[in-house]
PDB file of C-alpha atoms in Angstrom:
ATOM      1  CA  LYS K 476       0.130  -0.114   0.133  1.00 70.00           C
ATOM      2  CA  ALA K 477       1.350   3.532  -1.007  1.00 83.00           C
ATOM      3  CA  GLY K 478       1.999   5.842   1.649  1.00 94.00           C
ATOM      4  CA  VAL K 479       1.071   9.386   1.965  1.00 97.00           C
ATOM      5  CA  THR K 480       2.598  11.501  -0.598  1.00 97.00           C
ATOM      6  CA  GLN K 481       2.973  15.244  -0.773  1.00 97.00           C
ATOM      7  CA  THR K 482       3.990  17.535  -3.227  1.00 96.00           C
ATOM      8  CA  PRO K 483       6.107  19.651  -3.641  1.00 97.00           C
ATOM      9  CA  ARG K 484       8.924  18.506  -1.354  1.00 96.00           C
ATOM     10  CA  TYR K 485      10.603  21.814  -1.263  1.00 97.00           C
ATOM     11  CA  LEU K 486       9.208  25.156  -1.997  1.00 97.00           C
ATOM     12  CA  ILE K 487      10.838  28.677  -1.971  1.00 97.00           C
ATOM     13  CA  LYS K 488       8.359  31.669  -2.236  1.00 97.00           C
ATOM     14  CA  THR K 489       8.621  35.336  -1.274  1.00 97.00           C
ATOM     15  CA  ARG K 490       6.683  37.560   0.917  1.00 97.00           C
ATOM     16  CA  GLY K 491       3.187  38.361  -0.504  1.00 97.00           C
ATOM     17  CA  GLN K 492       3.080  35.324  -2.649  1.00 98.00           C
ATOM     18  CA  GLN K 493       0.600  32.391  -2.172  1.00 98.00           C
ATOM     19  CA  VAL K 494       0.901  28.826  -2.064  1.00 98.00           C
ATOM     20  CA  THR K 495      -0.813  25.581  -2.640  1.00 98.00           C
ATOM     21  CA  LEU K 496       0.390  22.163  -1.207  1.00 98.00           C
ATOM     22  CA  SER K 497      -1.152  18.924  -1.960  1.00 98.00           C
ATOM     23  CA  CYS K 498      -1.603  15.720  -0.227  1.00 98.00           C
ATOM     24  CA  SER K 499      -2.719  12.227  -1.410  1.00 98.00           C
ATOM     25  CA  PRO K 500      -3.769   9.925   1.723  1.00 97.00           C
ATOM     26  CA  ILE K 501      -3.432   6.358   2.089  1.00 97.00           C
ATOM     27  CA  SER K 502      -6.009   4.604  -0.135  1.00 95.00           C
ATOM     28  CA  GLY K 503      -9.080   3.802   1.804  1.00 93.00           C
ATOM     29  CA  HIS K 504      -8.342   6.519   4.517  1.00 95.00           C
ATOM     30  CA  ARG K 505     -10.899   9.482   4.349  1.00 94.00           C
ATOM     31  CA  SER K 506      -9.462  11.660   7.272  1.00 95.00           C
ATOM     32  CA  VAL K 507      -6.621  13.891   6.353  1.00 97.00           C
ATOM     33  CA  SER K 508      -4.995  16.304   8.777  1.00 97.00           C
ATOM     34  CA  TRP K 509      -2.571  19.261   8.287  1.00 98.00           C
ATOM     35  CA  TYR K 510      -0.055  20.464  10.737  1.00 98.00           C
ATOM     36  CA  GLN K 511       2.814  22.951  10.728  1.00 98.00           C
ATOM     37  CA  GLN K 512       6.038  22.257  12.422  1.00 96.00           C
ATOM     38  CA  THR K 513       8.855  24.486  13.385  1.00 94.00           C
ATOM     39  CA  PRO K 514      11.838  24.091  15.597  1.00 88.00           C
ATOM     40  CA  GLY K 515      10.409  26.650  18.221  1.00 84.00           C
ATOM     41  CA  GLN K 516       6.704  25.540  18.335  1.00 88.00           C
ATOM     42  CA  GLY K 517       6.778  21.971  17.354  1.00 90.00           C
ATOM     43  CA  LEU K 518       3.701  20.318  15.569  1.00 95.00           C
ATOM     44  CA  GLN K 519       0.886  22.917  15.340  1.00 96.00           C
ATOM     45  CA  PHE K 520      -2.650  21.705  14.087  1.00 96.00           C
ATOM     46  CA  LEU K 521      -3.775  23.294  11.014  1.00 97.00           C
ATOM     47  CA  PHE K 522      -6.804  21.335   9.468  1.00 94.00           C
ATOM     48  CA  GLU K 523      -8.679  18.195   9.666  1.00 95.00           C
ATOM     49  CA  TYR K 524     -10.899  16.831   6.764  1.00 96.00           C
ATOM     50  CA  PHE K 525     -13.143  13.911   6.651  1.00 94.00           C
ATOM     51  CA  SER K 526     -15.330  12.879   3.484  1.00 93.00           C
ATOM     52  CA  GLU K 527     -14.758  16.828   2.258  1.00 95.00           C
ATOM     53  CA  THR K 528     -15.827  18.456   5.113  1.00 95.00           C
ATOM     54  CA  GLN K 529     -13.604  19.989   7.545  1.00 95.00           C
ATOM     55  CA  ARG K 530     -14.332  18.507  10.740  1.00 92.00           C
ATOM     56  CA  ASN K 531     -11.772  20.963  12.764  1.00 93.00           C
ATOM     57  CA  LYS K 532      -9.672  23.715  12.518  1.00 95.00           C
ATOM     58  CA  GLY K 533      -6.680  25.264  14.342  1.00 94.00           C
ATOM     59  CA  ASN K 534      -5.680  28.541  15.820  1.00 93.00           C
ATOM     60  CA  PHE K 535      -4.273  29.838  12.311  1.00 96.00           C
ATOM     61  CA  PRO K 536      -5.191  33.176  10.560  1.00 97.00           C
ATOM     62  CA  GLY K 537      -7.558  33.205   7.755  1.00 96.00           C
ATOM     63  CA  ARG K 538      -4.671  33.383   5.160  1.00 97.00           C
ATOM     64  CA  PHE K 539      -4.455  29.501   5.675  1.00 98.00           C
ATOM     65  CA  SER K 540      -7.048  27.578   4.070  1.00 97.00           C
ATOM     66  CA  GLY K 541      -7.758  23.940   2.679  1.00 97.00           C
ATOM     67  CA  ARG K 542     -10.162  21.660   1.391  1.00 97.00           C
ATOM     68  CA  GLN K 543     -10.727  18.117   0.348  1.00 97.00           C
ATOM     69  CA  PHE K 544     -11.882  16.250  -2.753  1.00 97.00           C
ATOM     70  CA  SER K 545     -13.960  13.450  -3.260  1.00 96.00           C
ATOM     71  CA  ASN K 546     -11.072  11.084  -3.663  1.00 94.00           C
ATOM     72  CA  SER K 547      -9.715  12.251  -0.204  1.00 96.00           C
ATOM     73  CA  ARG K 548      -6.899  14.092  -1.679  1.00 97.00           C
ATOM     74  CA  SER K 549      -6.487  17.307   0.009  1.00 98.00           C
ATOM     75  CA  GLU K 550      -4.916  20.630  -0.637  1.00 98.00           C
ATOM     76  CA  MET K 551      -3.812  23.163   1.591  1.00 98.00           C
ATOM     77  CA  ASN K 552      -3.498  26.981   0.550  1.00 98.00           C
ATOM     78  CA  VAL K 553      -1.640  29.926   2.195  1.00 98.00           C
ATOM     79  CA  SER K 554      -2.178  33.317   0.742  1.00 96.00           C
ATOM     80  CA  THR K 555       0.172  36.662   1.513  1.00 97.00           C
ATOM     81  CA  LEU K 556       2.814  34.873   2.924  1.00 98.00           C
ATOM     82  CA  GLU K 557       4.578  36.129   5.559  1.00 97.00           C
ATOM     83  CA  LEU K 558       8.472  35.271   6.646  1.00 97.00           C
ATOM     84  CA  GLY K 559       6.963  33.237   9.869  1.00 96.00           C
ATOM     85  CA  ASP K 560       4.887  30.843   7.536  1.00 97.00           C
ATOM     86  CA  SER K 561       8.498  29.321   6.747  1.00 97.00           C
ATOM     87  CA  ALA K 562       7.882  25.747   8.291  1.00 97.00           C
ATOM     88  CA  LEU K 563       7.736  22.185   7.327  1.00 97.00           C
ATOM     89  CA  TYR K 564       4.225  21.278   6.414  1.00 98.00           C
ATOM     90  CA  LEU K 565       2.824  17.870   7.290  1.00 98.00           C
ATOM     91  CA  CYS K 566      -0.123  16.180   6.060  1.00 98.00           C
ATOM     92  CA  ALA K 567      -1.486  12.736   7.589  1.00 97.00           C
ATOM     93  CA  SER K 568      -4.158  10.468   6.934  1.00 97.00           C
ATOM     94  CA  SER K 569      -5.575   8.278   9.263  1.00 94.00           C
ATOM     95  CA  PRO K 570      -8.207   5.276   9.327  1.00 92.00           C
ATOM     96  CA  GLU K 571     -11.773   5.783  11.097  1.00 87.00           C
ATOM     97  CA  SER K 572     -10.948   2.842  13.262  1.00 88.00           C
ATOM     98  CA  LEU K 573      -8.171   4.961  15.007  1.00 87.00           C
ATOM     99  CA  ARG K 574      -8.317   8.482  14.053  1.00 86.00           C
ATOM    100  CA  GLU K 575      -5.348   9.257  16.315  1.00 88.00           C
ATOM    101  CA  LYS K 576      -3.013   6.673  14.411  1.00 91.00           C
ATOM    102  CA  LEU K 577      -1.731   9.363  11.928  1.00 95.00           C
ATOM    103  CA  PHE K 578       0.245   8.297   9.011  1.00 97.00           C
ATOM    104  CA  PHE K 579       2.409  11.205   7.783  1.00 97.00           C
ATOM    105  CA  GLY K 580       3.792  12.182   4.475  1.00 96.00           C
ATOM    106  CA  SER K 581       7.222  13.242   4.111  1.00 95.00           C
ATOM    107  CA  GLY K 582       6.239  17.254   4.021  1.00 96.00           C
ATOM    108  CA  THR K 583       6.606  20.225   2.169  1.00 97.00           C
ATOM    109  CA  GLN K 584       9.531  22.431   3.379  1.00 97.00           C
ATOM    110  CA  LEU K 585       8.252  26.077   2.755  1.00 97.00           C
ATOM    111  CA  SER K 586      10.926  28.942   2.745  1.00 97.00           C
ATOM    112  CA  VAL K 587       9.599  32.297   2.417  1.00 97.00           C
ATOM    113  CA  LEU K 588      12.320  34.888   1.635  1.00 96.00           C
TER     114      LEU K 588
ATOM    115  CA  GLY W 950      -7.934  22.529  25.793  1.00 51.00           C
ATOM    116  CA  GLN W 951      -4.570  20.536  26.432  1.00 68.00           C
ATOM    117  CA  ASN W 952      -1.624  21.658  27.793  1.00 86.00           C
ATOM    118  CA  ILE W 953       1.006  19.252  27.248  1.00 93.00           C
ATOM    119  CA  ASP W 954       4.584  19.146  28.948  1.00 95.00           C
ATOM    120  CA  GLN W 955       7.579  17.020  28.162  1.00 96.00           C
ATOM    121  CA  PRO W 956      11.214  17.606  28.997  1.00 97.00           C
ATOM    122  CA  THR W 957      13.042  19.159  25.933  1.00 96.00           C
ATOM    123  CA  GLU W 958      16.341  16.897  25.914  1.00 97.00           C
ATOM    124  CA  MET W 959      17.523  13.868  27.347  1.00 98.00           C
ATOM    125  CA  THR W 960      20.621  11.849  26.845  1.00 98.00           C
ATOM    126  CA  ALA W 961      21.035   7.917  27.437  1.00 97.00           C
ATOM    127  CA  THR W 962      23.711   5.342  27.006  1.00 97.00           C
ATOM    128  CA  GLU W 963      23.419   2.618  24.512  1.00 98.00           C
ATOM    129  CA  GLY W 964      21.987  -0.790  26.305  1.00 97.00           C
ATOM    130  CA  ALA W 965      20.392   1.177  28.775  1.00 98.00           C
ATOM    131  CA  ILE W 966      16.707   2.009  29.945  1.00 98.00           C
ATOM    132  CA  VAL W 967      15.307   5.553  29.566  1.00 98.00           C
ATOM    133  CA  GLN W 968      11.901   6.882  30.349  1.00 98.00           C
ATOM    134  CA  ILE W 969      10.193  10.027  28.850  1.00 98.00           C
ATOM    135  CA  ASN W 970       7.412  11.854  30.821  1.00 98.00           C
ATOM    136  CA  CYS W 971       4.549  13.487  29.405  1.00 97.00           C
ATOM    137  CA  THR W 972       2.301  15.415  31.612  1.00 96.00           C
ATOM    138  CA  TYR W 973      -1.171  16.668  30.514  1.00 93.00           C
ATOM    139  CA  GLN W 974      -3.959  19.016  31.267  1.00 87.00           C
ATOM    140  CA  THR W 975      -6.999  18.534  29.348  1.00 75.00           C
ATOM    141  CA  SER W 976     -10.640  19.217  29.860  1.00 68.00           C
ATOM    142  CA  GLY W 977     -11.617  15.520  28.749  1.00 72.00           C
ATOM    143  CA  PHE W 978      -9.600  12.806  27.645  1.00 74.00           C
ATOM    144  CA  ASN W 979      -9.719  10.038  24.783  1.00 76.00           C
ATOM    145  CA  GLY W 980      -6.316   8.678  24.814  1.00 88.00           C
ATOM    146  CA  LEU W 981      -2.630   9.403  25.101  1.00 93.00           C
ATOM    147  CA  PHE W 982      -0.662   8.984  21.923  1.00 95.00           C
ATOM    148  CA  TRP W 983       3.111   8.314  21.429  1.00 97.00           C
ATOM    149  CA  TYR W 984       4.977   9.068  18.101  1.00 97.00           C
ATOM    150  CA  GLN W 985       8.633   9.029  17.137  1.00 98.00           C
ATOM    151  CA  GLN W 986      10.202  11.393  14.691  1.00 97.00           C
ATOM    152  CA  HIS W 987      13.877  10.872  13.466  1.00 96.00           C
ATOM    153  CA  ALA W 988      15.576  14.115  12.304  1.00 93.00           C
ATOM    154  CA  GLY W 989      14.614  14.992   8.640  1.00 90.00           C
ATOM    155  CA  GLU W 990      11.775  12.495   8.734  1.00 93.00           C
ATOM    156  CA  ALA W 991       8.243  12.676   9.216  1.00 94.00           C
ATOM    157  CA  PRO W 992       6.738  11.234  12.679  1.00 96.00           C
ATOM    158  CA  THR W 993       5.655   7.732  12.898  1.00 96.00           C
ATOM    159  CA  PHE W 994       2.886   6.161  15.388  1.00 95.00           C
ATOM    160  CA  LEU W 995       4.329   4.151  18.511  1.00 96.00           C
ATOM    161  CA  SER W 996       1.830   3.303  20.697  1.00 94.00           C
ATOM    162  CA  TYR W 997      -1.329   4.378  22.627  1.00 92.00           C
ATOM    163  CA  ASN W 998      -3.178   4.017  25.914  1.00 94.00           C
ATOM    164  CA  VAL W 999      -6.610   4.834  26.770  1.00 90.00           C
ATOM    165  CA  LEU W1000      -7.014   2.976  29.848  1.00 92.00           C
ATOM    166  CA  ASP W1001      -4.728   3.261  32.979  1.00 94.00           C
ATOM    167  CA  GLY W1002      -1.665   1.006  33.024  1.00 95.00           C
ATOM    168  CA  LEU W1003       1.294  -0.417  30.944  1.00 96.00           C
ATOM    169  CA  GLU W1004       1.064  -1.319  27.314  1.00 94.00           C
ATOM    170  CA  GLU W1005       4.006  -3.265  26.235  1.00 93.00           C
ATOM    171  CA  LYS W1006       5.437  -3.392  22.587  1.00 90.00           C
ATOM    172  CA  GLY W1007       8.679  -5.021  22.348  1.00 94.00           C
ATOM    173  CA  ARG W1008      11.559  -2.725  23.575  1.00 96.00           C
ATOM    174  CA  PHE W1009       8.953  -0.189  23.896  1.00 96.00           C
ATOM    175  CA  SER W1010       6.219   0.444  26.973  1.00 97.00           C
ATOM    176  CA  SER W1011       3.995   3.249  27.486  1.00 97.00           C
ATOM    177  CA  PHE W1012       2.078   4.006  30.594  1.00 97.00           C
ATOM    178  CA  LEU W1013      -0.983   6.206  31.653  1.00 95.00           C
ATOM    179  CA  SER W1014      -2.386   7.496  34.851  1.00 93.00           C
ATOM    180  CA  ARG W1015      -5.578   9.190  34.045  1.00 91.00           C
ATOM    181  CA  SER W1016      -6.152  10.573  37.294  1.00 90.00           C
ATOM    182  CA  LYS W1017      -2.540  12.077  37.626  1.00 91.00           C
ATOM    183  CA  GLY W1018      -2.683  13.487  33.961  1.00 92.00           C
ATOM    184  CA  TYR W1019       0.689  11.387  33.515  1.00 94.00           C
ATOM    185  CA  SER W1020       2.228   9.140  30.989  1.00 96.00           C
ATOM    186  CA  TYR W1021       5.630   7.701  30.246  1.00 98.00           C
ATOM    187  CA  LEU W1022       7.437   5.915  27.287  1.00 98.00           C
ATOM    188  CA  LEU W1023       9.795   3.486  28.341  1.00 98.00           C
ATOM    189  CA  LEU W1024      12.468   2.540  25.850  1.00 98.00           C
ATOM    190  CA  LYS W1025      14.838  -0.669  26.918  1.00 97.00           C
ATOM    191  CA  GLU W1026      17.859  -2.161  25.664  1.00 98.00           C
ATOM    192  CA  LEU W1027      18.823   1.344  23.861  1.00 98.00           C
ATOM    193  CA  GLN W1028      20.020   1.389  20.392  1.00 98.00           C
ATOM    194  CA  MET W1029      21.954   4.182  18.608  1.00 97.00           C
ATOM    195  CA  LYS W1030      18.750   4.366  16.022  1.00 97.00           C
ATOM    196  CA  ASP W1031      16.607   5.227  18.978  1.00 98.00           C
ATOM    197  CA  SER W1032      18.138   8.739  18.908  1.00 98.00           C
ATOM    198  CA  ALA W1033      14.882  10.642  17.974  1.00 98.00           C
ATOM    199  CA  SER W1034      12.383  13.071  19.030  1.00 97.00           C
ATOM    200  CA  TYR W1035       9.262  11.351  21.059  1.00 98.00           C
ATOM    201  CA  LEU W1036       6.098  13.325  20.854  1.00 97.00           C
ATOM    202  CA  CYS W1037       3.220  12.922  23.155  1.00 96.00           C
ATOM    203  CA  ALA W1038      -0.045  13.838  21.955  1.00 95.00           C
ATOM    204  CA  VAL W1039      -3.643  13.904  23.345  1.00 93.00           C
ATOM    205  CA  ARG W1040      -7.274  14.273  22.093  1.00 87.00           C
ATOM    206  CA  ASP W1041     -10.152  15.467  23.951  1.00 83.00           C
ATOM    207  CA  PRO W1042     -13.344  13.569  23.617  1.00 82.00           C
ATOM    208  CA  GLY W1043     -15.749  14.269  20.921  1.00 80.00           C
ATOM    209  CA  ASN W1044     -14.713  15.925  17.440  1.00 79.00           C
ATOM    210  CA  THR W1045     -11.307  17.538  18.490  1.00 86.00           C
ATOM    211  CA  PRO W1046      -7.998  17.272  16.654  1.00 89.00           C
ATOM    212  CA  LEU W1047      -4.747  15.268  17.867  1.00 91.00           C
ATOM    213  CA  VAL W1048      -2.660  18.039  19.771  1.00 92.00           C
ATOM    214  CA  PHE W1049       1.094  17.056  20.196  1.00 95.00           C
ATOM    215  CA  GLY W1050       3.563  18.270  22.770  1.00 95.00           C
ATOM    216  CA  LYS W1051       6.648  20.039  21.529  1.00 95.00           C
ATOM    217  CA  GLY W1052       8.520  16.495  21.908  1.00 96.00           C
ATOM    218  CA  THR W1053      11.732  15.245  23.671  1.00 97.00           C
ATOM    219  CA  ARG W1054      14.749  14.963  21.687  1.00 97.00           C
ATOM    220  CA  LEU W1055      16.430  11.798  22.901  1.00 98.00           C
ATOM    221  CA  SER W1056      20.184  11.158  22.193  1.00 98.00           C
ATOM    222  CA  VAL W1057      21.633   7.920  22.538  1.00 98.00           C
ATOM    223  CA  ILE W1058      25.507   7.670  23.055  1.00 97.00           C
ATOM    224  CA  ALA W1059      28.079   4.680  23.080  1.00 95.00           C
TER     225      ALA W1059
END
């Protein structure tokens, strides 16, 4: 079974630009979560989607948005990028039998210059 | 909401036993979860506890005391490859997300 796939792996943007990150979950997983990871703050929860519906949202500004498609693939968008958005963005999928058993992708390393 | 506390760093010797503690404060409780993250890699699921007591899984064991808001991860017969960050996570009951502590960076030395 293929794991969680995130694209792109690395991204360099400048302040004010926008970015879209993509995540393909493990086949059969309908739950997708997004986290931001930085050295100082650790893993911070962004969103959780299930069957195209946002189930939970973390404490991030409205510039951060996401969606999930009917095939469970998910995208995350950040608009008007700021320097502080530089981070590793991790996507994870999980089975409904144990929502907390997250299978993470390798992440997208975003650098904002 | 949750308030999860873990030591930032620990060092232990190859072959030894190490205990990584995690304390949490939450309005409810739906399970305590441990993840391992090697440098430059994504976190991977290790174990979880829903009820009080010890769960053993090979060289790794996890303990939970719900009344004390306390858990620990016990690693036995440490190997160099166990050098990693260990993340404690909790989820409140209901439709809430999994929230992670900042992690404990474990260094195993010869």
